[in-house]
Amino acid sequence: MKIGFVGLGIMGSAMASNLLKAGFKVTVWNRSADKYSPLVALGATVATSPRAAAEISDVVIAMMATPAAVLSVRDGAEGIIAGLSSGNGYVDMSTVDADTSLESYRLAHEKGALFLEAPVAGSRKPAEDATLTIMAAGDRELYDSSLPVLEKMGKKLLFLGETGKASRMKLANNLVMCGMLTALCEGISLAAGSGLDTAQLLEVLDSGAVANPMFRLKGPQIAANKEFPTAFPLKHMQKDLRLALQLAEEVGQPLFVTATINELYKKALSENHGDADFAAISRIIRNT
Ligand code: NAP
């Protein structure tokens, strides 16, 4: 199966690498050309446009930053849709709102192609290790035929039904994750500010009901108050909070905690922490 891969950021680069290592023929495209060389070294071909990546492939995958970035590679004369033909597949793994996915589904179907939204849970390391959780929705036929590809990127795969359900599931997942991380940052700040040993706080947390891999990974970095490598850019987490709040408004569900946390993330963005890891929210909490 020939794969097109559009969007070679933190996640896309790692996911495309795994497809190449698994032996798929992969054609890549990215806005910035500096992302190509590691993938070309693994055997990737570079396309001249998202359209060209789609034209040459059976299935074209996109992993873009935001809904606007999805539109920029999907639409127009050089976009993915222009390169789709009957029977081909378009899999969008970006975290976006359901309306963006529903429009992608409509446009793909206009060309006689199939569409799947397939956002992921798991960050840089799970992307590298091919242990992502993949939440898919849309055309079941494309999900079934793409399984050999998806299985090379993720370890837990779920088909959730019609287009929109995977986007919504991903947003619900991320507001829980962000709430937990923000609470951890507040707990560490409170412990440090009241003369406690933050390493001991982490030990206490890890021995009880709230023990989890994210606290184990990020807790020591936050407690040390040092620079940490960006796994999940803070600007993308704020995008997810914004989309979750938008969805909540659509369905009439108040999100009291998420709304407050979103204000904190907006403050972090205004202080130029957007490209830092989302755990950099600890700096805002510490300094507020
Ligand atoms: P990233 O490193 O910022 O990469 C984003 C990609 O989008 C890059 O290929 C970038 O191109 C492209 N892009 C951004 N704006 C664009 C535009 N206007 N036109 C064309 N291309 C544009 O992001 P990431 O961490 O890989 O995340 C990708 C998606 O996965 C996001 O939706 C994110 O929310 C989601 N996600 C991320 C993680 C994580 O831990 N990182 C985990 C789960 C889900 P350039 O290289 O040219 O900038």
mmCIF file of C-alpha atoms and ligand atoms in Angstrom:
data_model
loop_
_atom_site.group_PDB
_atom_site.id
_atom_site.type_symbol
_atom_site.label_atom_id
_atom_site.label_comp_id
_atom_site.label_asym_id
_atom_site.label_seq_id
_atom_site.Cartn_x
_atom_site.Cartn_y
_atom_site.Cartn_z
ATOM 1 C CA MET A 1 0.000 0.000 0.000
ATOM 2 C CA LYS A 2 1.376 3.436 -0.979
ATOM 3 C CA ILE A 3 1.086 6.063 1.759
ATOM 4 C CA GLY A 4 1.168 9.854 1.533
ATOM 5 C CA PHE A 5 2.107 11.676 4.739
ATOM 6 C CA VAL A 6 1.443 15.401 5.077
ATOM 7 C CA GLY A 7 2.628 17.300 8.186
ATOM 8 C CA LEU A 8 6.003 16.363 9.618
ATOM 9 C CA GLY A 9 5.966 18.022 13.015
ATOM 10 C CA ILE A 10 6.856 16.336 16.317
ATOM 11 C CA MET A 11 4.187 13.667 15.841
ATOM 12 C CA GLY A 12 4.060 13.366 12.049
ATOM 13 C CA SER A 13 7.813 12.872 11.682
ATOM 14 C CA ALA A 14 7.846 10.040 14.218
ATOM 15 C CA MET A 15 4.730 8.385 12.770
ATOM 16 C CA ALA A 16 5.969 8.578 9.166
ATOM 17 C CA SER A 17 9.328 7.148 10.300
ATOM 18 C CA ASN A 18 7.561 4.128 11.757
ATOM 19 C CA LEU A 19 5.685 3.530 8.496
ATOM 20 C CA LEU A 20 8.964 3.661 6.553
ATOM 21 C CA LYS A 21 10.647 1.306 9.040
ATOM 22 C CA ALA A 22 7.702 -1.087 8.604
ATOM 23 C CA GLY A 23 8.412 -1.201 4.864
ATOM 24 C CA PHE A 24 5.640 1.018 3.463
ATOM 25 C CA LYS A 25 6.377 3.207 0.462
ATOM 26 C CA VAL A 26 5.830 6.699 1.898
ATOM 27 C CA THR A 27 5.634 10.020 0.041
ATOM 28 C CA VAL A 28 5.904 13.020 2.367
ATOM 29 C CA TRP A 29 5.092 16.716 2.215
ATOM 30 C CA ASN A 30 5.646 19.452 4.789
ATOM 31 C CA ARG A 31 5.361 23.254 4.697
ATOM 32 C CA SER A 32 8.953 23.653 5.936
ATOM 33 C CA ALA A 33 11.508 21.675 3.960
ATOM 34 C CA ASP A 34 13.905 21.292 6.916
ATOM 35 C CA LYS A 35 11.885 18.284 8.193
ATOM 36 C CA TYR A 36 12.587 16.064 5.180
ATOM 37 C CA SER A 37 16.131 14.771 5.561
ATOM 38 C CA PRO A 38 15.666 12.126 8.341
ATOM 39 C CA LEU A 39 12.694 10.673 6.445
ATOM 40 C CA VAL A 40 14.450 10.716 3.077
ATOM 41 C CA ALA A 41 17.307 8.857 4.796
ATOM 42 C CA LEU A 42 14.746 6.153 5.691
ATOM 43 C CA GLY A 43 13.572 5.941 2.060
ATOM 44 C CA ALA A 44 10.773 8.543 1.823
ATOM 45 C CA THR A 45 10.022 10.345 -1.438
ATOM 46 C CA VAL A 46 9.260 14.071 -1.221
ATOM 47 C CA ALA A 47 6.128 15.355 -2.984
ATOM 48 C CA THR A 48 5.869 18.840 -4.478
ATOM 49 C CA SER A 49 2.481 19.534 -2.832
ATOM 50 C CA PRO A 50 -0.166 17.898 -0.612
ATOM 51 C CA ARG A 51 -2.058 17.243 -3.853
ATOM 52 C CA ALA A 52 0.918 15.354 -5.312
ATOM 53 C CA ALA A 53 1.270 13.321 -2.085
ATOM 54 C CA ALA A 54 -2.397 12.315 -2.364
ATOM 55 C CA GLU A 55 -2.254 11.593 -6.103
ATOM 56 C CA ILE A 56 0.576 9.112 -5.778
ATOM 57 C CA SER A 57 -0.882 7.256 -2.755
ATOM 58 C CA ASP A 58 -3.608 4.780 -1.925
ATOM 59 C CA VAL A 59 -4.065 6.460 1.457
ATOM 60 C CA VAL A 60 -2.958 9.961 2.389
ATOM 61 C CA ILE A 61 -2.473 10.755 6.074
ATOM 62 C CA ALA A 62 -2.329 14.287 7.510
ATOM 63 C CA MET A 63 -0.987 15.287 10.932
ATOM 64 C CA MET A 64 -1.466 19.038 11.209
ATOM 65 C CA ALA A 65 -1.273 21.534 14.061
ATOM 66 C CA THR A 66 -4.715 23.144 13.987
ATOM 67 C CA PRO A 67 -8.010 23.249 12.054
ATOM 68 C CA ALA A 68 -6.598 26.175 10.006
ATOM 69 C CA ALA A 69 -3.492 24.122 9.172
ATOM 70 C CA VAL A 70 -5.727 21.213 8.072
ATOM 71 C CA LEU A 71 -7.578 23.540 5.694
ATOM 72 C CA SER A 72 -4.296 24.874 4.316
ATOM 73 C CA VAL A 73 -3.211 21.410 3.144
ATOM 74 C CA ARG A 74 -6.715 20.084 2.333
ATOM 75 C CA ASP A 75 -8.250 22.789 0.170
ATOM 76 C CA GLY A 76 -7.309 24.599 -3.025
ATOM 77 C CA ALA A 77 -5.685 23.586 -6.292
ATOM 78 C CA GLU A 78 -2.638 22.044 -4.571
ATOM 79 C CA GLY A 79 -4.545 20.531 -1.645
ATOM 80 C CA ILE A 80 -5.161 16.903 -0.672
ATOM 81 C CA ILE A 81 -8.752 16.872 -1.922
ATOM 82 C CA ALA A 82 -7.595 17.907 -5.414
ATOM 83 C CA GLY A 83 -5.320 14.850 -5.444
ATOM 84 C CA LEU A 84 -7.921 12.285 -4.310
ATOM 85 C CA SER A 85 -9.533 9.898 -6.703
ATOM 86 C CA SER A 86 -12.265 7.314 -6.437
ATOM 87 C CA GLY A 87 -11.477 4.528 -3.989
ATOM 88 C CA ASN A 88 -8.568 6.335 -2.319
ATOM 89 C CA GLY A 89 -8.454 7.132 1.385
ATOM 90 C CA TYR A 90 -7.833 10.341 3.372
ATOM 91 C CA VAL A 91 -6.976 9.876 7.054
ATOM 92 C CA ASP A 92 -6.706 13.035 9.154
ATOM 93 C CA MET A 93 -4.898 12.328 12.439
ATOM 94 C CA SER A 94 -4.743 15.997 13.554
ATOM 95 C CA THR A 95 -6.644 17.094 16.668
ATOM 96 C CA VAL A 96 -9.448 19.264 15.304
ATOM 97 C CA ASP A 97 -13.120 20.045 15.916
ATOM 98 C CA ALA A 98 -15.854 17.767 14.562
ATOM 99 C CA ASP A 99 -17.022 20.357 11.999
ATOM 100 C CA THR A 100 -13.591 20.387 10.346
ATOM 101 C CA SER A 101 -13.676 16.594 10.077
ATOM 102 C CA LEU A 102 -17.249 16.550 8.788
ATOM 103 C CA GLU A 103 -16.246 18.956 5.999
ATOM 104 C CA SER A 104 -13.202 16.775 5.171
ATOM 105 C CA TYR A 105 -15.535 13.760 4.986
ATOM 106 C CA ARG A 106 -17.914 15.632 2.662
ATOM 107 C CA LEU A 107 -15.120 16.843 0.367
ATOM 108 C CA ALA A 108 -13.473 13.398 0.189
ATOM 109 C CA HIS A 109 -16.803 11.780 -0.668
ATOM 110 C CA GLU A 110 -17.412 14.347 -3.424
ATOM 111 C CA LYS A 111 -14.295 12.874 -5.073
ATOM 112 C CA GLY A 112 -15.491 9.311 -4.529
ATOM 113 C CA ALA A 113 -12.818 8.783 -1.840
ATOM 114 C CA LEU A 114 -13.211 7.570 1.744
ATOM 115 C CA PHE A 115 -12.412 9.545 4.917
ATOM 116 C CA LEU A 116 -11.346 8.713 8.452
ATOM 117 C CA GLU A 117 -10.604 11.083 11.313
ATOM 118 C CA ALA A 118 -8.063 9.417 13.582
ATOM 119 C CA PRO A 119 -6.674 11.726 16.300
ATOM 120 C CA VAL A 120 -4.203 10.207 18.724
ATOM 121 C CA ALA A 121 -3.471 10.166 22.444
ATOM 122 C CA GLY A 122 0.156 9.851 23.466
ATOM 123 C CA SER A 123 2.983 12.254 22.901
ATOM 124 C CA ARG A 124 6.458 12.350 21.278
ATOM 125 C CA LYS A 125 7.723 9.129 22.910
ATOM 126 C CA PRO A 126 4.611 6.997 22.186
ATOM 127 C CA ALA A 127 4.717 8.341 18.605
ATOM 128 C CA GLU A 128 8.346 7.211 18.325
ATOM 129 C CA ASP A 129 7.585 3.865 19.975
ATOM 130 C CA ALA A 130 4.418 3.292 17.894
ATOM 131 C CA THR A 131 2.373 2.983 21.087
ATOM 132 C CA LEU A 132 -0.191 5.710 20.412
ATOM 133 C CA THR A 133 -3.886 5.329 21.150
ATOM 134 C CA ILE A 134 -5.721 5.963 17.873
ATOM 135 C CA MET A 135 -9.360 7.058 18.011
ATOM 136 C CA ALA A 136 -10.906 6.589 14.577
ATOM 137 C CA ALA A 137 -14.294 7.503 13.116
ATOM 138 C CA GLY A 138 -15.767 7.881 9.643
ATOM 139 C CA ASP A 139 -15.724 5.255 6.915
ATOM 140 C CA ARG A 140 -15.486 1.806 8.508
ATOM 141 C CA GLU A 141 -14.274 0.366 5.195
ATOM 142 C CA LEU A 142 -11.260 2.681 5.226
ATOM 143 C CA TYR A 143 -10.583 1.884 8.894
ATOM 144 C CA ASP A 144 -10.540 -1.835 8.118
ATOM 145 C CA SER A 145 -8.312 -1.487 5.046
ATOM 146 C CA SER A 146 -5.959 0.940 6.875
ATOM 147 C CA LEU A 147 -5.497 -1.260 9.950
ATOM 148 C CA PRO A 148 -2.096 -2.601 8.789
ATOM 149 C CA VAL A 149 -0.946 1.038 8.567
ATOM 150 C CA LEU A 150 -2.538 2.282 11.794
ATOM 151 C CA GLU A 151 -1.128 -0.706 13.687
ATOM 152 C CA LYS A 152 2.378 0.477 12.820
ATOM 153 C CA MET A 153 1.715 3.767 14.665
ATOM 154 C CA GLY A 154 -0.455 2.782 17.605
ATOM 155 C CA LYS A 155 -1.000 -0.025 20.088
ATOM 156 C CA LYS A 156 -4.598 0.735 21.056
ATOM 157 C CA LEU A 157 -7.016 1.316 18.194
ATOM 158 C CA LEU A 158 -10.687 2.176 18.549
ATOM 159 C CA PHE A 159 -13.373 2.676 15.904
ATOM 160 C CA LEU A 160 -15.949 5.059 17.386
ATOM 161 C CA GLY A 161 -18.588 5.372 14.653
ATOM 162 C CA GLU A 162 -19.552 8.265 12.444
ATOM 163 C CA THR A 163 -17.257 11.202 11.637
ATOM 164 C CA GLY A 164 -17.015 13.701 14.505
ATOM 165 C CA LYS A 165 -17.031 11.161 17.321
ATOM 166 C CA ALA A 166 -13.244 10.709 17.325
ATOM 167 C CA SER A 167 -12.615 14.472 17.381
ATOM 168 C CA ARG A 168 -14.996 14.857 20.307
ATOM 169 C CA MET A 169 -13.462 11.895 22.153
ATOM 170 C CA LYS A 170 -9.977 13.341 21.730
ATOM 171 C CA LEU A 171 -11.085 16.713 23.155
ATOM 172 C CA ALA A 172 -12.693 15.029 26.183
ATOM 173 C CA ASN A 173 -9.479 13.053 26.740
ATOM 174 C CA ASN A 174 -7.306 16.135 26.590
ATOM 175 C CA LEU A 175 -9.302 18.238 29.018
ATOM 176 C CA VAL A 176 -8.928 15.457 31.588
ATOM 177 C CA MET A 177 -5.181 15.240 30.937
ATOM 178 C CA CYS A 178 -4.752 19.011 31.116
ATOM 179 C CA GLY A 179 -6.749 19.262 34.345
ATOM 180 C CA MET A 180 -4.556 16.598 35.946
ATOM 181 C CA LEU A 181 -1.330 18.265 34.819
ATOM 182 C CA THR A 182 -2.473 21.687 36.028
ATOM 183 C CA ALA A 183 -3.459 20.269 39.420
ATOM 184 C CA LEU A 184 -0.037 18.613 39.655
ATOM 185 C CA CYS A 185 1.670 21.975 38.982
ATOM 186 C CA GLU A 186 -0.429 23.655 41.682
ATOM 187 C CA GLY A 187 0.314 20.858 44.152
ATOM 188 C CA ILE A 188 4.059 21.105 43.499
ATOM 189 C CA SER A 189 3.973 24.908 43.884
ATOM 190 C CA LEU A 190 2.014 24.621 47.121
ATOM 191 C CA ALA A 191 4.403 21.993 48.486
ATOM 192 C CA ALA A 192 7.492 24.060 47.564
ATOM 193 C CA GLY A 193 5.957 27.264 48.943
ATOM 194 C CA SER A 194 5.076 25.666 52.249
ATOM 195 C CA GLY A 195 8.486 24.167 52.932
ATOM 196 C CA LEU A 196 7.788 20.611 51.804
ATOM 197 C CA ASP A 197 10.076 18.368 49.771
ATOM 198 C CA THR A 198 8.490 18.168 46.300
ATOM 199 C CA ALA A 199 10.173 14.816 45.610
ATOM 200 C CA GLN A 200 8.300 13.465 48.620
ATOM 201 C CA LEU A 201 5.022 14.862 47.267
ATOM 202 C CA LEU A 202 5.672 12.960 44.020
ATOM 203 C CA GLU A 203 6.412 9.826 46.031
ATOM 204 C CA VAL A 204 3.137 10.189 47.926
ATOM 205 C CA LEU A 205 1.169 10.750 44.705
ATOM 206 C CA ASP A 206 2.835 7.774 43.043
ATOM 207 C CA SER A 207 1.925 5.411 45.834
ATOM 208 C CA GLY A 208 -1.807 6.191 45.796
ATOM 209 C CA ALA A 209 -4.896 6.164 43.593
ATOM 210 C CA VAL A 210 -3.691 9.076 41.416
ATOM 211 C CA ALA A 211 -0.417 7.410 40.343
ATOM 212 C CA ASN A 212 -0.058 7.711 36.569
ATOM 213 C CA PRO A 213 2.630 7.719 33.850
ATOM 214 C CA MET A 214 2.255 11.456 33.127
ATOM 215 C CA PHE A 215 2.946 12.474 36.759
ATOM 216 C CA ARG A 216 5.887 10.047 36.790
ATOM 217 C CA LEU A 217 7.317 11.557 33.577
ATOM 218 C CA LYS A 218 6.647 15.248 34.080
ATOM 219 C CA GLY A 219 6.534 15.552 37.884
ATOM 220 C CA PRO A 220 10.315 15.531 38.449
ATOM 221 C CA GLN A 221 10.853 18.006 35.575
ATOM 222 C CA ILE A 222 8.253 20.406 36.978
ATOM 223 C CA ALA A 223 9.577 20.051 40.531
ATOM 224 C CA ALA A 224 13.144 20.763 39.334
ATOM 225 C CA ASN A 225 11.904 24.014 37.728
ATOM 226 C CA LYS A 226 14.265 23.591 34.777
ATOM 227 C CA GLU A 227 13.744 23.790 31.006
ATOM 228 C CA PHE A 228 12.155 20.593 29.694
ATOM 229 C CA PRO A 229 12.039 19.326 26.114
ATOM 230 C CA THR A 230 8.819 20.039 24.203
ATOM 231 C CA ALA A 231 6.795 16.870 23.745
ATOM 232 C CA PHE A 232 3.368 18.516 23.435
ATOM 233 C CA PRO A 233 3.528 22.231 22.579
ATOM 234 C CA LEU A 234 1.557 24.403 25.011
ATOM 235 C CA LYS A 235 -0.074 26.279 22.079
ATOM 236 C CA HIS A 236 -1.623 23.002 20.888
ATOM 237 C CA MET A 237 -3.001 22.225 24.359
ATOM 238 C CA GLN A 238 -4.614 25.679 24.491
ATOM 239 C CA LYS A 239 -6.129 24.947 21.040
ATOM 240 C CA ASP A 240 -7.577 21.719 22.460
ATOM 241 C CA LEU A 241 -9.007 23.529 25.503
ATOM 242 C CA ARG A 242 -10.557 26.141 23.199
ATOM 243 C CA LEU A 243 -12.096 23.406 20.986
ATOM 244 C CA ALA A 244 -13.376 21.504 24.048
ATOM 245 C CA LEU A 245 -15.046 24.681 25.352
ATOM 246 C CA GLN A 246 -16.534 25.298 21.891
ATOM 247 C CA LEU A 247 -17.944 21.754 21.867
ATOM 248 C CA ALA A 248 -19.253 22.213 25.426
ATOM 249 C CA GLU A 249 -21.096 25.349 24.324
ATOM 250 C CA GLU A 250 -22.595 23.498 21.346
ATOM 251 C CA VAL A 251 -23.992 20.743 23.575
ATOM 252 C CA GLY A 252 -24.852 22.955 26.577
ATOM 253 C CA GLN A 253 -22.412 21.346 29.007
ATOM 254 C CA PRO A 254 -20.724 23.714 31.500
ATOM 255 C CA LEU A 255 -16.993 23.058 31.946
ATOM 256 C CA PHE A 256 -16.147 25.067 35.064
ATOM 257 C CA VAL A 257 -12.599 23.761 35.618
ATOM 258 C CA THR A 258 -11.609 23.671 31.941
ATOM 259 C CA ALA A 259 -12.760 27.278 31.435
ATOM 260 C CA THR A 260 -10.508 28.441 34.271
ATOM 261 C CA ILE A 261 -7.553 26.381 33.063
ATOM 262 C CA ASN A 262 -8.014 27.823 29.578
ATOM 263 C CA GLU A 263 -7.506 31.339 30.998
ATOM 264 C CA LEU A 264 -4.242 30.147 32.549
ATOM 265 C CA TYR A 265 -3.095 28.742 29.187
ATOM 266 C CA LYS A 266 -4.084 31.961 27.403
ATOM 267 C CA LYS A 267 -1.892 33.847 29.867
ATOM 268 C CA ALA A 268 0.990 31.454 29.131
ATOM 269 C CA LEU A 269 0.545 32.077 25.394
ATOM 270 C CA SER A 270 0.574 35.847 25.921
ATOM 271 C CA GLU A 271 3.875 35.409 27.788
ATOM 272 C CA ASN A 272 5.427 33.534 24.831
ATOM 273 C CA HIS A 273 5.363 30.009 26.268
ATOM 274 C CA GLY A 274 3.461 28.623 23.244
ATOM 275 C CA ASP A 275 6.314 26.557 21.852
ATOM 276 C CA ALA A 276 7.314 25.182 25.265
ATOM 277 C CA ASP A 277 5.907 21.906 26.536
ATOM 278 C CA PHE A 278 2.416 22.257 28.023
ATOM 279 C CA ALA A 279 3.941 21.478 31.425
ATOM 280 C CA ALA A 280 5.509 24.974 31.230
ATOM 281 C CA ILE A 281 2.186 26.102 32.691
ATOM 282 C CA SER A 282 4.005 25.433 35.982
ATOM 283 C CA ARG A 283 5.980 28.681 35.423
ATOM 284 C CA ILE A 284 2.774 30.723 35.219
ATOM 285 C CA ILE A 285 1.380 29.054 38.340
ATOM 286 C CA ARG A 286 4.622 29.557 40.259
ATOM 287 C CA ASN A 287 4.874 33.230 39.308
ATOM 288 C CA THR A 288 1.233 34.213 39.745
HETATM 289 P P1 NAP B 1 3.937 20.417 15.517
HETATM 290 O O1 NAP B 1 5.215 19.794 15.880
HETATM 291 O O2 NAP B 1 3.698 21.853 15.840
HETATM 292 O O3 NAP B 1 3.712 20.183 13.932
HETATM 293 C C1 NAP B 1 2.609 20.755 13.309
HETATM 294 C C2 NAP B 1 2.592 20.467 11.833
HETATM 295 O O4 NAP B 1 1.610 21.326 11.225
HETATM 296 C C3 NAP B 1 3.917 20.774 11.118
HETATM 297 O O5 NAP B 1 4.044 19.902 10.017
HETATM 298 C C4 NAP B 1 3.698 22.210 10.639
HETATM 299 O O6 NAP B 1 4.507 22.559 9.535
HETATM 300 C C5 NAP B 1 2.249 22.124 10.213
HETATM 301 N N1 NAP B 1 1.598 23.420 10.126
HETATM 302 C C6 NAP B 1 1.280 24.255 11.124
HETATM 303 N N2 NAP B 1 0.638 25.327 10.653
HETATM 304 C C7 NAP B 1 0.568 25.159 9.299
HETATM 305 C C8 NAP B 1 0.006 25.915 8.239
HETATM 306 N N3 NAP B 1 -0.626 27.065 8.475
HETATM 307 N N4 NAP B 1 0.130 25.451 6.979
HETATM 308 C C9 NAP B 1 0.772 24.279 6.724
HETATM 309 N N5 NAP B 1 1.307 23.509 7.693
HETATM 310 C C10 NAP B 1 1.196 23.945 8.962
HETATM 311 O O7 NAP B 1 2.701 19.644 16.163
HETATM 312 P P2 NAP B 1 2.609 18.149 16.698
HETATM 313 O O8 NAP B 1 3.000 18.125 18.116
HETATM 314 O O9 NAP B 1 3.225 17.229 15.744
HETATM 315 O O10 NAP B 1 1.006 17.949 16.686
HETATM 316 C C11 NAP B 1 0.294 17.675 15.498
HETATM 317 C C12 NAP B 1 -1.162 17.423 15.882
HETATM 318 O O11 NAP B 1 -1.224 16.316 16.770
HETATM 319 C C13 NAP B 1 -1.832 18.592 16.601
HETATM 320 O O12 NAP B 1 -3.173 18.656 16.210
HETATM 321 C C14 NAP B 1 -1.711 18.210 18.071
HETATM 322 O O13 NAP B 1 -2.710 18.807 18.851
HETATM 323 C C15 NAP B 1 -1.856 16.703 17.978
HETATM 324 N N6 NAP B 1 -1.206 15.935 19.060
HETATM 325 C C16 NAP B 1 0.047 16.272 19.492
HETATM 326 C C17 NAP B 1 0.629 15.529 20.511
HETATM 327 C C18 NAP B 1 1.992 15.849 21.059
HETATM 328 O O14 NAP B 1 2.275 15.386 22.174
HETATM 329 N N7 NAP B 1 2.845 16.599 20.385
HETATM 330 C C19 NAP B 1 -0.062 14.438 21.071
HETATM 331 C C20 NAP B 1 -1.326 14.095 20.570
HETATM 332 C C21 NAP B 1 -1.892 14.856 19.564
HETATM 333 P P3 NAP B 1 5.954 23.251 9.773
HETATM 334 O O15 NAP B 1 6.914 22.133 10.045
HETATM 335 O O16 NAP B 1 6.200 23.942 8.477
HETATM 336 O O17 NAP B 1 5.790 24.215 10.914
#
